[in-house]
Amino acid sequence: MQSRLEEGEENKVQMLVDEKGVNIPTTGTGTDLTRTSSPSTCTTATATCTTTSSRALQQRLFSLLQRKQQPTLKHVTQIHAQILINGFSRTKNFLLVHLLSFYSNSSAHHLLSAHYVFKDIQSPSTILWNQMIRAHARSQTPAKSIQFFNQMLLTDSRPDAHTYSFLLAACTSSLSLREGQQVHSKVLTNGYYSSNVFLMSKLVNFYAAVVGGEGAALASARKVFDDMSERNVVCWNSMLAGYMRRGNLDGARRIFYEMPERNVVSWTTMISGYAKNGKCKQALNLFDQMRKAGVELDQVVLLAALTACAELGDLKMGMWIHSYIQDTFVGSNQRVLVSLNNALIHMYASCGMIDEAYEVFRWMPERSAVSWTSLITAFAKQGYAQAVLEIFRSMQRLGTSEARPDGITFIGVLCACSHAGLVDEGRQLFKDMIQRWGIKPRIEHYGCMVDLLSRAGFLDEAQELIATMPVKPNNAVWGALLGGCRFYRNAELASLVSQKLVAEPDPDKAAGYLSLLAQVYASAEKWQDVATVRQKMVAMGVKKPAGQSWVQINEVVHDSVSVDKTHKNTSSIYEMLGKIHQASKVERL
C-alpha cells in the first residue's frame, strides 16, 4: 500500500516535521495512534487485502479526529502526516474536513497548516470557506478574509449570513471602512439586513469601531442602530463606544442613560471614555455610582478608575481600589493584570506616595517593560535620580524582553538626569539608547537632552544639538533652552530663541514664553528690553496664564485657578495653599 510520495506531498510532510517539531510515525509502526491492520502484512496478498487495510486505516484516522476529547496538536500532526503518506488527501474529503476544522479553530499559528489542508479539498463547501474566513478574521491577518471571500465568489459555493458576519469581524479588526461598506451592500442585496438581528449588530459594531478615522461612520452606525427592530446590550455598547471614540461625550451620555439594561462593559466604556477625554471627575463620579449600583467591578474598569485617580491625585479612591484588588483578586484563581498593577504604580507616584509605588512593584508576580518604566518615571518625578539609575541598571541586567527599555523608559531616565544635573550620565545614556538599544530619538528625547544641557549651563552645546537635530524643534525644545538662558542670564541667546517662539499661534502659550523672556532681560537688568516685551504682550492681547491646582480637603479633591475666587471652598483652598507655602519656606531654611 505504501507508495512513494509525490513531490508536493513530501514537502508537506517535511513542513509538518519542521513546523511542529514532532516525530511522524509511518504506516505500520504499531503506535496507538494508527494501530490497525498494517499494510505491510498484505504485501503478498491480493488487492482486496490492500483495499481493506486502506479502508480500516481511514476509519481509524477518522475516529481519532472525531474523539470527544480533543486530540493534541502532536496527534493531529501525526494524523495529518498519515493522510499525506497514504494519499488520502487526494481522494478523502471527509478526513480533510475534520482536519481543517481542528486547524482553523486552533491558534493562529496553525493557519499555515489549515491552508495546506484547504488546498487539497475538492470543491469546498460554504461551511469550509467560512472556516477559513473566520480563522483569518481572528488572526493577525484579517485582510486575508477578504481574499478568501473573493476566491469563494469564483466557485459554486455561495456566501451565507455567517460568511458576512465573519467578514464584518475581519473589517472591524483591520478598520477597513471601504471593504466593510461593500459587505454592508452585500447584506442588503441578499436580504439579510432587516431579517438578521445578529448581522445588524455586527454592522453597528463595525461602523462604531472605525469612527476614529471617519466621522461619517458614526452616522452609519446610528442609521443601522435606528433601523433595528430589536436591540441587545451589545448593540447599545457598540454605539456607546462609537460616540466615545469620536469624543462626543454628550451623545455617549444620552445613549448610556437611554439603555434599557447595562452591563459592566457599559459602565467601563463610559468611565474609560471620560478619563481618556480629560473628564476625570465625571469618570470617578460614575465609578462611584457603579459601586453603589452593585455592579461587579472587573479589572478593566478598575484600570480606568485608577487612571482618573492619578490625574486628579485622588489618593483616597486610589487606595480603596488597591484594597479592593487585594481582597478580590490576590490569592484567587484570577491573576491580577500586569497593566492594573502598573496603573497602581502610576497612581501612587502621581500622589507623591513613592514608597507605596515601589511596594506595588516589588510584590508584582510578573512585570512588563511598562512596569519598569512606570517605576522609573515615578522616581524621576520625585527627583530621585540615583534611584532611577539603579532601577535602570537592574532592568538592563535582567536582559529579558519583559525588561527591555523602550523610548518612554529613556525619557524618564533622561528627565531624572536633567533635574539632578547628571550631564555625563545623560550624555552616555542618550548614546546608548541609539547605539546599544537601536532606539531612534524622538523630539521628546532631544527635548530632555536640551533641558539637561541648558540646566547645567552648556548652552552652546544645547544650541548645537538643536541645530543638528534630524527633526524640527518644537516650542518645548526652544522653551528648555530659553529656561537655561534665564538661569544663566544669557540675554543675547534668549533674544534669538524668542524669535522662534513668538510665532506661537496659541496666545496662552506665547504669553508664557514672552513672560520668561522678560524675566531673562530683567535678570540681566535690560529694563528697556523688558518694557518692549511687555508692550508686545499687550499688543498681542495675551497675558500670563493662571496656574491651576488640585487640593484634597476632607478627603475630597477640589481644583482651582489662582485668579478664580468663585469656588465654594475658596477660603479653605487658599488656607491649605498658604500652609504649603509656609512649609516650603521652612524646608528651604
PDB file of N, CA and C in Angstrom, residues 33-107:
ATOM      1  N   LEU A  33      -1.613   5.475  17.862  1.00  0.00           N
ATOM      2  CA  LEU A  33      -2.303   6.427  17.002  1.00  0.00           C
ATOM      3  C   LEU A  33      -2.885   5.769  15.768  1.00  0.00           C
ATOM      4  N   THR A  34      -2.154   4.855  15.152  1.00  0.00           N
ATOM      5  CA  THR A  34      -2.607   4.286  13.881  1.00  0.00           C
ATOM      6  C   THR A  34      -2.644   2.769  13.917  1.00  0.00           C
ATOM      7  N   ARG A  35      -2.824   2.189  15.101  1.00  0.00           N
ATOM      8  CA  ARG A  35      -2.803   0.733  15.196  1.00  0.00           C
ATOM      9  C   ARG A  35      -4.011   0.150  14.464  1.00  0.00           C
ATOM     10  N   THR A  36      -3.756  -0.620  13.441  1.00  0.00           N
ATOM     11  CA  THR A  36      -4.778  -1.316  12.661  1.00  0.00           C
ATOM     12  C   THR A  36      -4.054  -2.378  11.853  1.00  0.00           C
ATOM     13  N   SER A  37      -4.727  -3.004  10.935  1.00  0.00           N
ATOM     14  CA  SER A  37      -4.054  -3.998  10.101  1.00  0.00           C
ATOM     15  C   SER A  37      -2.987  -3.299   9.289  1.00  0.00           C
ATOM     16  N   SER A  38      -1.757  -3.638   9.513  1.00  0.00           N
ATOM     17  CA  SER A  38      -0.658  -2.952   8.847  1.00  0.00           C
ATOM     18  C   SER A  38      -0.619  -3.308   7.372  1.00  0.00           C
ATOM     19  N   PRO A  39      -0.525  -2.303   6.497  1.00  0.00           N
ATOM     20  CA  PRO A  39      -0.443  -2.591   5.064  1.00  0.00           C
ATOM     21  C   PRO A  39       0.751  -3.455   4.719  1.00  0.00           C
ATOM     22  N   SER A  40       1.798  -3.416   5.556  1.00  0.00           N
ATOM     23  CA  SER A  40       2.982  -4.213   5.248  1.00  0.00           C
ATOM     24  C   SER A  40       2.704  -5.706   5.334  1.00  0.00           C
ATOM     25  N   THR A  41       1.651  -6.108   6.088  1.00  0.00           N
ATOM     26  CA  THR A  41       1.316  -7.529   6.193  1.00  0.00           C
ATOM     27  C   THR A  41       0.608  -8.031   4.953  1.00  0.00           C
ATOM     28  N   CYS A  42       0.226  -7.144   4.072  1.00  0.00           N
ATOM     29  CA  CYS A  42      -0.530  -7.534   2.886  1.00  0.00           C
ATOM     30  C   CYS A  42       0.324  -7.503   1.627  1.00  0.00           C
ATOM     31  N   THR A  43       1.601  -7.391   1.768  1.00  0.00           N
ATOM     32  CA  THR A  43       2.453  -7.221   0.594  1.00  0.00           C
ATOM     33  C   THR A  43       2.362  -8.387  -0.374  1.00  0.00           C
ATOM     34  N   THR A  44       2.053  -9.593   0.108  1.00  0.00           N
ATOM     35  CA  THR A  44       1.967 -10.753  -0.788  1.00  0.00           C
ATOM     36  C   THR A  44       0.532 -11.190  -1.011  1.00  0.00           C
ATOM     37  N   ALA A  45      -0.404 -10.411  -0.499  1.00  0.00           N
ATOM     38  CA  ALA A  45      -1.821 -10.773  -0.624  1.00  0.00           C
ATOM     39  C   ALA A  45      -2.409 -10.092  -1.844  1.00  0.00           C
ATOM     40  N   THR A  46      -3.704 -10.211  -1.928  1.00  0.00           N
ATOM     41  CA  THR A  46      -4.402  -9.670  -3.096  1.00  0.00           C
ATOM     42  C   THR A  46      -4.684  -8.190  -2.914  1.00  0.00           C
ATOM     43  N   ALA A  47      -5.193  -7.564  -3.995  1.00  0.00           N
ATOM     44  CA  ALA A  47      -5.558  -6.149  -3.926  1.00  0.00           C
ATOM     45  C   ALA A  47      -6.688  -5.916  -2.947  1.00  0.00           C
ATOM     46  N   THR A  48      -7.524  -6.967  -2.711  1.00  0.00           N
ATOM     47  CA  THR A  48      -8.622  -6.835  -1.753  1.00  0.00           C
ATOM     48  C   THR A  48      -8.090  -6.566  -0.366  1.00  0.00           C
ATOM     49  N   CYS A  49      -7.002  -7.269  -0.015  1.00  0.00           N
ATOM     50  CA  CYS A  49      -6.384  -7.072   1.295  1.00  0.00           C
ATOM     51  C   CYS A  49      -5.898  -5.645   1.441  1.00  0.00           C
ATOM     52  N   THR A  50      -5.295  -5.121   0.367  1.00  0.00           N
ATOM     53  CA  THR A  50      -4.778  -3.757   0.398  1.00  0.00           C
ATOM     54  C   THR A  50      -5.906  -2.760   0.583  1.00  0.00           C
ATOM     55  N   THR A  51      -6.988  -2.963  -0.153  1.00  0.00           N
ATOM     56  CA  THR A  51      -8.132  -2.060  -0.057  1.00  0.00           C
ATOM     57  C   THR A  51      -8.740  -2.089   1.330  1.00  0.00           C
ATOM     58  N   THR A  52      -8.867  -3.301   1.886  1.00  0.00           N
ATOM     59  CA  THR A  52      -9.433  -3.447   3.232  1.00  0.00           C
ATOM     60  C   THR A  52      -8.572  -2.727   4.256  1.00  0.00           C
ATOM     61  N   SER A  53      -7.254  -2.893   4.159  1.00  0.00           N
ATOM     62  CA  SER A  53      -6.343  -2.237   5.092  1.00  0.00           C
ATOM     63  C   SER A  53      -6.441  -0.727   4.959  1.00  0.00           C
ATOM     64  N   SER A  54      -6.533  -0.258   3.722  1.00  0.00           N
ATOM     65  CA  SER A  54      -6.634   1.177   3.487  1.00  0.00           C
ATOM     66  C   SER A  54      -7.898   1.746   4.111  1.00  0.00           C
ATOM     67  N   ARG A  55      -9.025   1.006   3.909  1.00  0.00           N
ATOM     68  CA  ARG A  55     -10.289   1.474   4.466  1.00  0.00           C
ATOM     69  C   ARG A  55     -10.240   1.466   5.993  1.00  0.00           C
ATOM     70  N   ALA A  56      -9.617   0.454   6.561  1.00  0.00           N
ATOM     71  CA  ALA A  56      -9.508   0.367   8.020  1.00  0.00           C
ATOM     72  C   ALA A  56      -8.687   1.527   8.576  1.00  0.00           C
ATOM     73  N   LEU A  57      -7.606   1.865   7.874  1.00  0.00           N
ATOM     74  CA  LEU A  57      -6.768   2.979   8.324  1.00  0.00           C
ATOM     75  C   LEU A  57      -7.537   4.294   8.250  1.00  0.00           C
ATOM     76  N   GLN A  58      -8.319   4.456   7.169  1.00  0.00           N
ATOM     77  CA  GLN A  58      -9.115   5.674   7.045  1.00  0.00           C
ATOM     78  C   GLN A  58     -10.096   5.805   8.208  1.00  0.00           C
ATOM     79  N   GLN A  59     -10.769   4.688   8.527  1.00  0.00           N
ATOM     80  CA  GLN A  59     -11.728   4.707   9.623  1.00  0.00           C
ATOM     81  C   GLN A  59     -11.047   4.996  10.955  1.00  0.00           C
ATOM     82  N   ARG A  60      -9.839   4.442  11.117  1.00  0.00           N
ATOM     83  CA  ARG A  60      -9.094   4.674  12.351  1.00  0.00           C
ATOM     84  C   ARG A  60      -8.739   6.156  12.492  1.00  0.00           C
ATOM     85  N   LEU A  61      -8.247   6.745  11.422  1.00  0.00           N
ATOM     86  CA  LEU A  61      -7.895   8.164  11.457  1.00  0.00           C
ATOM     87  C   LEU A  61      -9.129   9.029  11.682  1.00  0.00           C
ATOM     88  N   PHE A  62     -10.227   8.654  11.037  1.00  0.00           N
ATOM     89  CA  PHE A  62     -11.470   9.411  11.173  1.00  0.00           C
ATOM     90  C   PHE A  62     -11.977   9.370  12.612  1.00  0.00           C
ATOM     91  N   SER A  63     -11.920   8.194  13.234  1.00  0.00           N
ATOM     92  CA  SER A  63     -12.395   8.059  14.614  1.00  0.00           C
ATOM     93  C   SER A  63     -11.532   8.863  15.577  1.00  0.00           C
ATOM     94  N   LEU A  64     -10.232   8.932  15.297  1.00  0.00           N
ATOM     95  CA  LEU A  64      -9.341   9.717  16.152  1.00  0.00           C
ATOM     96  C   LEU A  64      -9.662  11.207  16.064  1.00  0.00           C
ATOM     97  N   LEU A  65      -9.997  11.656  14.863  1.00  0.00           N
ATOM     98  CA  LEU A  65     -10.340  13.068  14.693  1.00  0.00           C
ATOM     99  C   LEU A  65     -11.688  13.411  15.308  1.00  0.00           C
ATOM    100  N   GLN A  66     -12.565  12.398  15.469  1.00  0.00           N
ATOM    101  CA  GLN A  66     -13.904  12.638  15.994  1.00  0.00           C
ATOM    102  C   GLN A  66     -14.023  12.406  17.493  1.00  0.00           C
ATOM    103  N   ARG A  67     -12.941  12.125  18.157  1.00  0.00           N
ATOM    104  CA  ARG A  67     -12.992  11.861  19.590  1.00  0.00           C
ATOM    105  C   ARG A  67     -13.613  13.032  20.348  1.00  0.00           C
ATOM    106  N   LYS A  68     -14.371  12.695  21.404  1.00  0.00           N
ATOM    107  CA  LYS A  68     -14.961  13.744  22.230  1.00  0.00           C
ATOM    108  C   LYS A  68     -13.866  14.575  22.892  1.00  0.00           C
ATOM    109  N   GLN A  69     -12.832  13.879  23.363  1.00  0.00           N
ATOM    110  CA  GLN A  69     -11.694  14.584  23.934  1.00  0.00           C
ATOM    111  C   GLN A  69     -10.810  15.064  22.787  1.00  0.00           C
ATOM    112  N   GLN A  70     -10.674  16.371  22.661  1.00  0.00           N
ATOM    113  CA  GLN A  70      -9.954  16.929  21.513  1.00  0.00           C
ATOM    114  C   GLN A  70      -8.521  16.405  21.479  1.00  0.00           C
ATOM    115  N   PRO A  71      -8.081  15.915  20.325  1.00  0.00           N
ATOM    116  CA  PRO A  71      -6.710  15.412  20.219  1.00  0.00           C
ATOM    117  C   PRO A  71      -5.700  16.540  20.372  1.00  0.00           C
ATOM    118  N   THR A  72      -4.503  16.179  20.789  1.00  0.00           N
ATOM    119  CA  THR A  72      -3.449  17.173  20.936  1.00  0.00           C
ATOM    120  C   THR A  72      -2.902  17.553  19.567  1.00  0.00           C
ATOM    121  N   LEU A  73      -2.163  18.653  19.542  1.00  0.00           N
ATOM    122  CA  LEU A  73      -1.554  19.089  18.289  1.00  0.00           C
ATOM    123  C   LEU A  73      -0.607  18.022  17.751  1.00  0.00           C
ATOM    124  N   LYS A  74       0.119  17.365  18.642  1.00  0.00           N
ATOM    125  CA  LYS A  74       1.055  16.327  18.210  1.00  0.00           C
ATOM    126  C   LYS A  74       0.314  15.198  17.503  1.00  0.00           C
ATOM    127  N   HIS A  75      -0.811  14.764  18.081  1.00  0.00           N
ATOM    128  CA  HIS A  75      -1.578  13.677  17.474  1.00  0.00           C
ATOM    129  C   HIS A  75      -2.180  14.095  16.134  1.00  0.00           C
ATOM    130  N   VAL A  76      -2.708  15.320  16.085  1.00  0.00           N
ATOM    131  CA  VAL A  76      -3.302  15.793  14.834  1.00  0.00           C
ATOM    132  C   VAL A  76      -2.236  15.898  13.751  1.00  0.00           C
ATOM    133  N   THR A  77      -1.044  16.319  14.128  1.00  0.00           N
ATOM    134  CA  THR A  77       0.052  16.400  13.163  1.00  0.00           C
ATOM    135  C   THR A  77       0.399  15.019  12.623  1.00  0.00           C
ATOM    136  N   GLN A  78       0.397  14.016  13.502  1.00  0.00           N
ATOM    137  CA  GLN A  78       0.672  12.645  13.072  1.00  0.00           C
ATOM    138  C   GLN A  78      -0.431  12.127  12.146  1.00  0.00           C
ATOM    139  N   ILE A  79      -1.674  12.457  12.487  1.00  0.00           N
ATOM    140  CA  ILE A  79      -2.795  12.057  11.629  1.00  0.00           C
ATOM    141  C   ILE A  79      -2.663  12.712  10.257  1.00  0.00           C
ATOM    142  N   HIS A  80      -2.314  14.002  10.261  1.00  0.00           N
ATOM    143  CA  HIS A  80      -2.139  14.737   9.008  1.00  0.00           C
ATOM    144  C   HIS A  80      -1.061  14.067   8.154  1.00  0.00           C
ATOM    145  N   ALA A  81       0.029  13.686   8.792  1.00  0.00           N
ATOM    146  CA  ALA A  81       1.113  13.031   8.056  1.00  0.00           C
ATOM    147  C   ALA A  81       0.654  11.707   7.459  1.00  0.00           C
ATOM    148  N   GLN A  82      -0.137  10.931   8.217  1.00  0.00           N
ATOM    149  CA  GLN A  82      -0.647   9.653   7.707  1.00  0.00           C
ATOM    150  C   GLN A  82      -1.554   9.866   6.494  1.00  0.00           C
ATOM    151  N   ILE A  83      -2.352  10.937   6.546  1.00  0.00           N
ATOM    152  CA  ILE A  83      -3.231  11.251   5.418  1.00  0.00           C
ATOM    153  C   ILE A  83      -2.406  11.544   4.166  1.00  0.00           C
ATOM    154  N   LEU A  84      -1.322  12.288   4.344  1.00  0.00           N
ATOM    155  CA  LEU A  84      -0.457  12.623   3.210  1.00  0.00           C
ATOM    156  C   LEU A  84       0.299  11.400   2.704  1.00  0.00           C
ATOM    157  N   ILE A  85       0.871  10.629   3.635  1.00  0.00           N
ATOM    158  CA  ILE A  85       1.686   9.468   3.266  1.00  0.00           C
ATOM    159  C   ILE A  85       0.877   8.444   2.482  1.00  0.00           C
ATOM    160  N   ASN A  86      -0.371   8.259   2.893  1.00  0.00           N
ATOM    161  CA  ASN A  86      -1.198   7.230   2.271  1.00  0.00           C
ATOM    162  C   ASN A  86      -2.034   7.753   1.102  1.00  0.00           C
ATOM    163  N   GLY A  87      -1.823   9.001   0.733  1.00  0.00           N
ATOM    164  CA  GLY A  87      -2.503   9.532  -0.444  1.00  0.00           C
ATOM    165  C   GLY A  87      -3.964   9.853  -0.230  1.00  0.00           C
ATOM    166  N   PHE A  88      -4.417   9.913   1.039  1.00  0.00           N
ATOM    167  CA  PHE A  88      -5.834  10.180   1.292  1.00  0.00           C
ATOM    168  C   PHE A  88      -6.196  11.637   0.999  1.00  0.00           C
ATOM    169  N   SER A  89      -5.206  12.526   0.963  1.00  0.00           N
ATOM    170  CA  SER A  89      -5.503  13.946   0.756  1.00  0.00           C
ATOM    171  C   SER A  89      -6.046  14.214  -0.639  1.00  0.00           C
ATOM    172  N   ARG A  90      -5.856  13.258  -1.560  1.00  0.00           N
ATOM    173  CA  ARG A  90      -6.311  13.470  -2.935  1.00  0.00           C
ATOM    174  C   ARG A  90      -7.707  12.914  -3.186  1.00  0.00           C
ATOM    175  N   THR A  91      -8.213  12.110  -2.229  1.00  0.00           N
ATOM    176  CA  THR A  91      -9.494  11.448  -2.508  1.00  0.00           C
ATOM    177  C   THR A  91     -10.488  11.499  -1.359  1.00  0.00           C
ATOM    178  N   LYS A  92     -10.028  11.681  -0.133  1.00  0.00           N
ATOM    179  CA  LYS A  92     -10.919  11.537   1.027  1.00  0.00           C
ATOM    180  C   LYS A  92     -11.184  12.888   1.679  1.00  0.00           C
ATOM    181  N   ASN A  93     -12.206  13.573   1.176  1.00  0.00           N
ATOM    182  CA  ASN A  93     -12.534  14.889   1.708  1.00  0.00           C
ATOM    183  C   ASN A  93     -12.964  14.839   3.165  1.00  0.00           C
ATOM    184  N   PHE A  94     -13.637  13.750   3.578  1.00  0.00           N
ATOM    185  CA  PHE A  94     -14.193  13.702   4.930  1.00  0.00           C
ATOM    186  C   PHE A  94     -13.088  13.777   5.985  1.00  0.00           C
ATOM    187  N   LEU A  95     -11.909  13.232   5.680  1.00  0.00           N
ATOM    188  CA  LEU A  95     -10.778  13.341   6.602  1.00  0.00           C
ATOM    189  C   LEU A  95     -10.246  14.775   6.642  1.00  0.00           C
ATOM    190  N   LEU A  96     -10.133  15.375   5.481  1.00  0.00           N
ATOM    191  CA  LEU A  96      -9.588  16.724   5.402  1.00  0.00           C
ATOM    192  C   LEU A  96     -10.514  17.742   6.053  1.00  0.00           C
ATOM    193  N   VAL A  97     -11.817  17.522   5.942  1.00  0.00           N
ATOM    194  CA  VAL A  97     -12.784  18.437   6.548  1.00  0.00           C
ATOM    195  C   VAL A  97     -12.586  18.498   8.055  1.00  0.00           C
ATOM    196  N   HIS A  98     -12.424  17.340   8.689  1.00  0.00           N
ATOM    197  CA  HIS A  98     -12.225  17.314  10.138  1.00  0.00           C
ATOM    198  C   HIS A  98     -10.856  17.869  10.522  1.00  0.00           C
ATOM    199  N   LEU A  99      -9.877  17.616   9.678  1.00  0.00           N
ATOM    200  CA  LEU A  99      -8.543  18.152   9.929  1.00  0.00           C
ATOM    201  C   LEU A  99      -8.560  19.682   9.835  1.00  0.00           C
ATOM    202  N   LEU A 100      -9.247  20.193   8.840  1.00  0.00           N
ATOM    203  CA  LEU A 100      -9.361  21.640   8.670  1.00  0.00           C
ATOM    204  C   LEU A 100     -10.075  22.271   9.861  1.00  0.00           C
ATOM    205  N   SER A 101     -11.095  21.598  10.354  1.00  0.00           N
ATOM    206  CA  SER A 101     -11.845  22.112  11.497  1.00  0.00           C
ATOM    207  C   SER A 101     -10.932  22.307  12.703  1.00  0.00           C
ATOM    208  N   PHE A 102     -10.022  21.352  12.917  1.00  0.00           N
ATOM    209  CA  PHE A 102      -9.091  21.465  14.045  1.00  0.00           C
ATOM    210  C   PHE A 102      -8.148  22.645  13.843  1.00  0.00           C
ATOM    211  N   TYR A 103      -7.516  22.701  12.697  1.00  0.00           N
ATOM    212  CA  TYR A 103      -6.520  23.748  12.457  1.00  0.00           C
ATOM    213  C   TYR A 103      -7.150  25.143  12.469  1.00  0.00           C
ATOM    214  N   SER A 104      -8.297  25.296  11.844  1.00  0.00           N
ATOM    215  CA  SER A 104      -8.902  26.624  11.722  1.00  0.00           C
ATOM    216  C   SER A 104      -9.479  27.123  13.040  1.00  0.00           C
ATOM    217  N   ASN A 105      -9.801  26.201  13.946  1.00  0.00           N
ATOM    218  CA  ASN A 105     -10.337  26.601  15.248  1.00  0.00           C
ATOM    219  C   ASN A 105      -9.261  26.689  16.318  1.00  0.00           C
ATOM    220  N   SER A 106      -8.022  26.371  15.943  1.00  0.00           N
ATOM    221  CA  SER A 106      -6.919  26.466  16.890  1.00  0.00           C
ATOM    222  C   SER A 106      -6.299  27.853  16.799  1.00  0.00           C
ATOM    223  N   SER A 107      -5.137  28.020  17.400  1.00  0.00           N
ATOM    224  CA  SER A 107      -4.487  29.328  17.400  1.00  0.00           C
ATOM    225  C   SER A 107      -4.036  29.701  15.993  1.00  0.00           C
TER     226      SER A 107
END
